[in-house]
Short mmCIF file of C-alpha atoms in Angstrom, two decimals:
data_model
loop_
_atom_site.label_atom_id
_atom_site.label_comp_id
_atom_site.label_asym_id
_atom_site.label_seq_id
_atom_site.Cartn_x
_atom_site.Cartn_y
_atom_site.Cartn_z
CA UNK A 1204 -235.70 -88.63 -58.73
CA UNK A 1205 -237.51 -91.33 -58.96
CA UNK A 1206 -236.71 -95.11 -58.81
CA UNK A 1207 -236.27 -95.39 -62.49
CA UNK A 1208 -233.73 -92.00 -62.61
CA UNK A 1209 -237.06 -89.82 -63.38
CA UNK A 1210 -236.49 -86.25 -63.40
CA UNK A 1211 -239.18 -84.28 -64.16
CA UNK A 1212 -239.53 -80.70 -64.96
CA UNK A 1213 -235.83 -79.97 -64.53
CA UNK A 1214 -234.69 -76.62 -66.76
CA UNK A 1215 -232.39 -76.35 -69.66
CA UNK A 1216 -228.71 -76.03 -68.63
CA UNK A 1217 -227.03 -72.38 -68.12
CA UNK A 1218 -224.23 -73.62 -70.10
CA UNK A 1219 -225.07 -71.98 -74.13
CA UNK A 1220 -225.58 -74.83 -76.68
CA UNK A 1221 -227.17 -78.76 -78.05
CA UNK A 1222 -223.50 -80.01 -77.09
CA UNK A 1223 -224.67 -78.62 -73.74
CA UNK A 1224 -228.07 -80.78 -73.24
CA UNK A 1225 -225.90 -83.81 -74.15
CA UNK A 1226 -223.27 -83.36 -71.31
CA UNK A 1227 -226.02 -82.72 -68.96
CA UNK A 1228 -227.90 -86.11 -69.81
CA UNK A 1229 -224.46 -87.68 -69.71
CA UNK A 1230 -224.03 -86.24 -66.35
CA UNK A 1231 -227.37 -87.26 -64.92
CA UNK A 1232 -226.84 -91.11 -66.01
CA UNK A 1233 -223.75 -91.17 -64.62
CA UNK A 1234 -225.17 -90.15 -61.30
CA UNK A 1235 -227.85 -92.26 -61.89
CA UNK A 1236 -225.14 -95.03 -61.92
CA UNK A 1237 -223.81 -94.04 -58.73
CA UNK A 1238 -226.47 -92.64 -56.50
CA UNK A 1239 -226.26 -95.68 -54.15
CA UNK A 1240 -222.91 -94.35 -53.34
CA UNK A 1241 -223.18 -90.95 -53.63
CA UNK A 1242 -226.53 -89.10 -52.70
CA UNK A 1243 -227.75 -86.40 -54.98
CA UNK A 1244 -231.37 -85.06 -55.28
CA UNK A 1245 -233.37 -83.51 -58.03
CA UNK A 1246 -232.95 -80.55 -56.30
CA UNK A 1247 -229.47 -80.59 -56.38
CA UNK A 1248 -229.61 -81.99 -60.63
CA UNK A 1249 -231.35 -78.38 -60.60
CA UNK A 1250 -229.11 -76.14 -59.03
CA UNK A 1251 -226.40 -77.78 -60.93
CA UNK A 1252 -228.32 -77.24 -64.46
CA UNK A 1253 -229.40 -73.71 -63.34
CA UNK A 1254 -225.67 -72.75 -61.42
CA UNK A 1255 -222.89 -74.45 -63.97
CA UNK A 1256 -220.85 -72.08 -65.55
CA UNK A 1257 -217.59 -72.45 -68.03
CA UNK A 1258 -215.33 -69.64 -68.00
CA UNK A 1259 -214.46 -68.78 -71.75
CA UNK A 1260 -216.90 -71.79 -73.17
CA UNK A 1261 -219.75 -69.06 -75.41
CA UNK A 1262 -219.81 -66.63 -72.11
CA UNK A 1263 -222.69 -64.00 -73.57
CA UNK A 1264 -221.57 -60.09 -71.75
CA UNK A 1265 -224.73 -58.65 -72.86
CA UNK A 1266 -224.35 -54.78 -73.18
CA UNK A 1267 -224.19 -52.59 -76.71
CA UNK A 1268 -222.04 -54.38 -78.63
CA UNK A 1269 -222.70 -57.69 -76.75
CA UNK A 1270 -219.19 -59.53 -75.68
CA UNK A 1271 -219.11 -63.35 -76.78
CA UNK A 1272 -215.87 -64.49 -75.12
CA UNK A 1273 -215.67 -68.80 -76.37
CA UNK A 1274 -211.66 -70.23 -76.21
CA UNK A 1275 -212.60 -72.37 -79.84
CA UNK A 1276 -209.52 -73.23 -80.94
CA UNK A 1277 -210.13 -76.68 -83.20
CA UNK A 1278 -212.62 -77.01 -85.82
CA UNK A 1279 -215.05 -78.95 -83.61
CA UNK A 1280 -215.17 -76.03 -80.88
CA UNK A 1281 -215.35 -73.74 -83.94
CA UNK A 1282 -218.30 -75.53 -85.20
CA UNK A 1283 -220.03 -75.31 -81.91
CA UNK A 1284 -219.26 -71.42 -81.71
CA UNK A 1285 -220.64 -71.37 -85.02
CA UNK A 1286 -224.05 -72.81 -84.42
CA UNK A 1287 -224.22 -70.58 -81.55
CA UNK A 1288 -223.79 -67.90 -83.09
CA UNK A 1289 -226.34 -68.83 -86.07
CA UNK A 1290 -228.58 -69.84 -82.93
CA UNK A 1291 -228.25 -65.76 -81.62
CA UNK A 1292 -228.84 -63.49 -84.85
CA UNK A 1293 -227.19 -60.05 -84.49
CA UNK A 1294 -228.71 -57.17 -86.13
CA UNK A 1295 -225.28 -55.75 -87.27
CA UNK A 1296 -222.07 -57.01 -88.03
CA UNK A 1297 -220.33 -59.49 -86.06
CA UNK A 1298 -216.43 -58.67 -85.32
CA UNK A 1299 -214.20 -61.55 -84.52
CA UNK A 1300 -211.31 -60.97 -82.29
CA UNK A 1301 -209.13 -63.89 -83.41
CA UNK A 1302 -205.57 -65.33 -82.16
CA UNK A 1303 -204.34 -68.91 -82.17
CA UNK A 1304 -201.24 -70.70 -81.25
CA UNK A 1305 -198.99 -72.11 -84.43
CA UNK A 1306 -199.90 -75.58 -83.55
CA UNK A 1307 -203.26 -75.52 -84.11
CA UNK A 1308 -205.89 -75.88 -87.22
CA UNK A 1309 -206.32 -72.30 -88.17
CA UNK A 1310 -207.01 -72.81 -91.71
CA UNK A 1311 -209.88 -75.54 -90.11
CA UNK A 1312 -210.91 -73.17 -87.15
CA UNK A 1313 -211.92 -69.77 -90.02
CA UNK A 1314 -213.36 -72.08 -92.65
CA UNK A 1315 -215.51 -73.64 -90.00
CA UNK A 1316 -216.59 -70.26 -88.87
CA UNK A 1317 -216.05 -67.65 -91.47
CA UNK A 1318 -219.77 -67.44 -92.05
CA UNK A 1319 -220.80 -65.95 -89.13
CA UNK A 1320 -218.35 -63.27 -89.53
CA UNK A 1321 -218.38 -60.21 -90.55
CA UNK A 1322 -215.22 -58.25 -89.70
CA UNK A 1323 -211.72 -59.85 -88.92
CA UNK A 1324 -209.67 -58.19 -85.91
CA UNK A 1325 -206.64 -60.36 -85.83
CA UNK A 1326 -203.55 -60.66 -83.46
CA UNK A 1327 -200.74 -62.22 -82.26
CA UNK A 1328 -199.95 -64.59 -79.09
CA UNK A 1329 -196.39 -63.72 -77.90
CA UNK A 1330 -195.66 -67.11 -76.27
CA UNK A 1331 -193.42 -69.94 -77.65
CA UNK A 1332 -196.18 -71.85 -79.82
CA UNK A 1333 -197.74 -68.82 -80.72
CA UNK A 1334 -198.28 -67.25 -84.36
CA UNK A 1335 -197.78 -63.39 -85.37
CA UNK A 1336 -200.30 -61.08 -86.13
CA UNK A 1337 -199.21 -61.18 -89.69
CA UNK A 1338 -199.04 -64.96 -89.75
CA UNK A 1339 -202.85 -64.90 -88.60
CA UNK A 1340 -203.73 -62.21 -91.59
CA UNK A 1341 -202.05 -64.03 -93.92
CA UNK A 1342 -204.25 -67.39 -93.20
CA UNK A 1343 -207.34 -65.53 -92.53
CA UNK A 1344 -206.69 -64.20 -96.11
CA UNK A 1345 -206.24 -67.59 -97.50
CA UNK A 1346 -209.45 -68.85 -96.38
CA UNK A 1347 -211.73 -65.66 -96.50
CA UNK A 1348 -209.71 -63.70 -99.83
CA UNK A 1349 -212.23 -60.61 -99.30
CA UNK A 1350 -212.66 -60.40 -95.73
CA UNK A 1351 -212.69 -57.19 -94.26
CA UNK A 1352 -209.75 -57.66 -92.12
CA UNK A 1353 -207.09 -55.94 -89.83
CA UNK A 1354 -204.59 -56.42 -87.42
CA UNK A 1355 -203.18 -56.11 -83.97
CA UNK A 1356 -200.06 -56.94 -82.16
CA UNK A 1357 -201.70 -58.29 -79.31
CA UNK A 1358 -205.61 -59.66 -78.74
CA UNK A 1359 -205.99 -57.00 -76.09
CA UNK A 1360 -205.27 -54.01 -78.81
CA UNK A 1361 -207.40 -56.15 -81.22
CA UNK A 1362 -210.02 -56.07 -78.74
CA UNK A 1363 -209.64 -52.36 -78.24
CA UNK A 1364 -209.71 -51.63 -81.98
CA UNK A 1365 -213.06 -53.99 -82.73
CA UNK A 1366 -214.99 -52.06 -79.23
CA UNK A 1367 -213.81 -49.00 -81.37
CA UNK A 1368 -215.51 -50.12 -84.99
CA UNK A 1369 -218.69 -51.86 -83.70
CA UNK A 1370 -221.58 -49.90 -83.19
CA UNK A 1371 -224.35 -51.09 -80.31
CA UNK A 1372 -226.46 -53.58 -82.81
CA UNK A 1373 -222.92 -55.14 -83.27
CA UNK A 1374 -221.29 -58.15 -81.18
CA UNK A 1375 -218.27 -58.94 -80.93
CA UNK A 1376 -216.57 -62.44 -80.58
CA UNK A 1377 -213.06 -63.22 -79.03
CA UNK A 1378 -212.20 -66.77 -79.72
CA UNK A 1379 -209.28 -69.10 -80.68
CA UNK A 1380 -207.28 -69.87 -77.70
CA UNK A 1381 -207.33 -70.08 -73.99
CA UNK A 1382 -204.39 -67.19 -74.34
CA UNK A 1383 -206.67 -64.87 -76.63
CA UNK A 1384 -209.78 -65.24 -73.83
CA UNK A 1385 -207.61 -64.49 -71.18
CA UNK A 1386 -205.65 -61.65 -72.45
CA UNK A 1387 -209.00 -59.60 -73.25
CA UNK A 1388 -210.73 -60.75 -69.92
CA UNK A 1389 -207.64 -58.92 -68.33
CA UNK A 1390 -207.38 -55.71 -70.46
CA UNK A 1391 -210.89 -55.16 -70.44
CA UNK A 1392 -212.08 -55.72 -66.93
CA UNK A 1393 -214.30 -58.81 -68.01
CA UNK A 1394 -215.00 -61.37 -65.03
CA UNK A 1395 -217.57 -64.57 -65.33
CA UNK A 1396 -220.88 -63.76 -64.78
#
């Protein structure tokens, strides 16, 4: 770290994605603002980069089908999941697992990201701002009129049905709200790498 905020040869962040290299070199000028007061080294800049993980943000489980578990619930996240996704070609199909709360931009969130899917596994959230399974077909049909679709009280039986229907070249992608993340995470036994 040298006197004008050099840092050579540090690695790519852990965290998946462009938005990714810009929070990092956000990051670094900020402590570059401040390391009078507050002493970090390269070496730590490194660890960070290689150690930083995000709970729910594009978490990869690899395995046969591969688990993408990304909260995206607003067109910009979607768009981010999107180009991720583009960014990580699958050689099958790619299932989305796909509940959002009421108050939110669905119609945005599945025409931001309905070309990267495949197959639509849709559920409910049972909490006060949340939308019915048949609330989320219905939009998902709206935007994507010949999706192959279906649906599932809950994200965790929406989960179990897409792990059914994918094959091992599949993936499969839970996104669309912190609730939708968390509810698989539980009923499947997933925990951050």
């Amino acid at each position: 770290w040298g006197p004008g905020g050099d840092c050579p040869d540090l690695p790519l962040p852990q965290l998946v994605g462009e938005c990714q290299l810009m929070n990092a070199s956000a990051a670094i000028a900020a402590l570059q603002e401040i390391r009078g007061y507050v002493p970090v080294t390269v070496s730590d800049i490194r660890t960070g980069l290689e150690q930083a993980r995000l709970a729910g943000r594009f978490e990869v489980f690899p395995g046969a089908p591969t688990v993408i578990l990304d909260i995206a619930h607003n067109p910009q996240a979607a768009a981010t999941l999107a180009a991720n996704l583009a960014r990580m070609p699958c050689r099958g199909n790619t299932y989305a697992v796909f509940a959002m709360l009421g108050d939110k931009d669905i119609a945005g969130v599945v025409r931001t990201i309905k070309d990267q899917i495949d197959v639509w596994v849709v559920a409910g959230i049972a909490e006060q701002r949340g939308t019915s399974s048949q609330q989320m077909l219905d939009m998902v049909m709206a935007e994507v009129p010949d999706a192959a679709i279906s649906r599932e009280a809950t994200p965790a039986l929406a989960f179990a049905r897409a792990r059914c229907l994918a094959t091992r070249d599949d993936r499969i992608v839970v996104f669309g709200s912190f609730y939708t993340v968390t509810a698989v995470m539980k009923s499947a036994g997933l925990s951050s790498l």
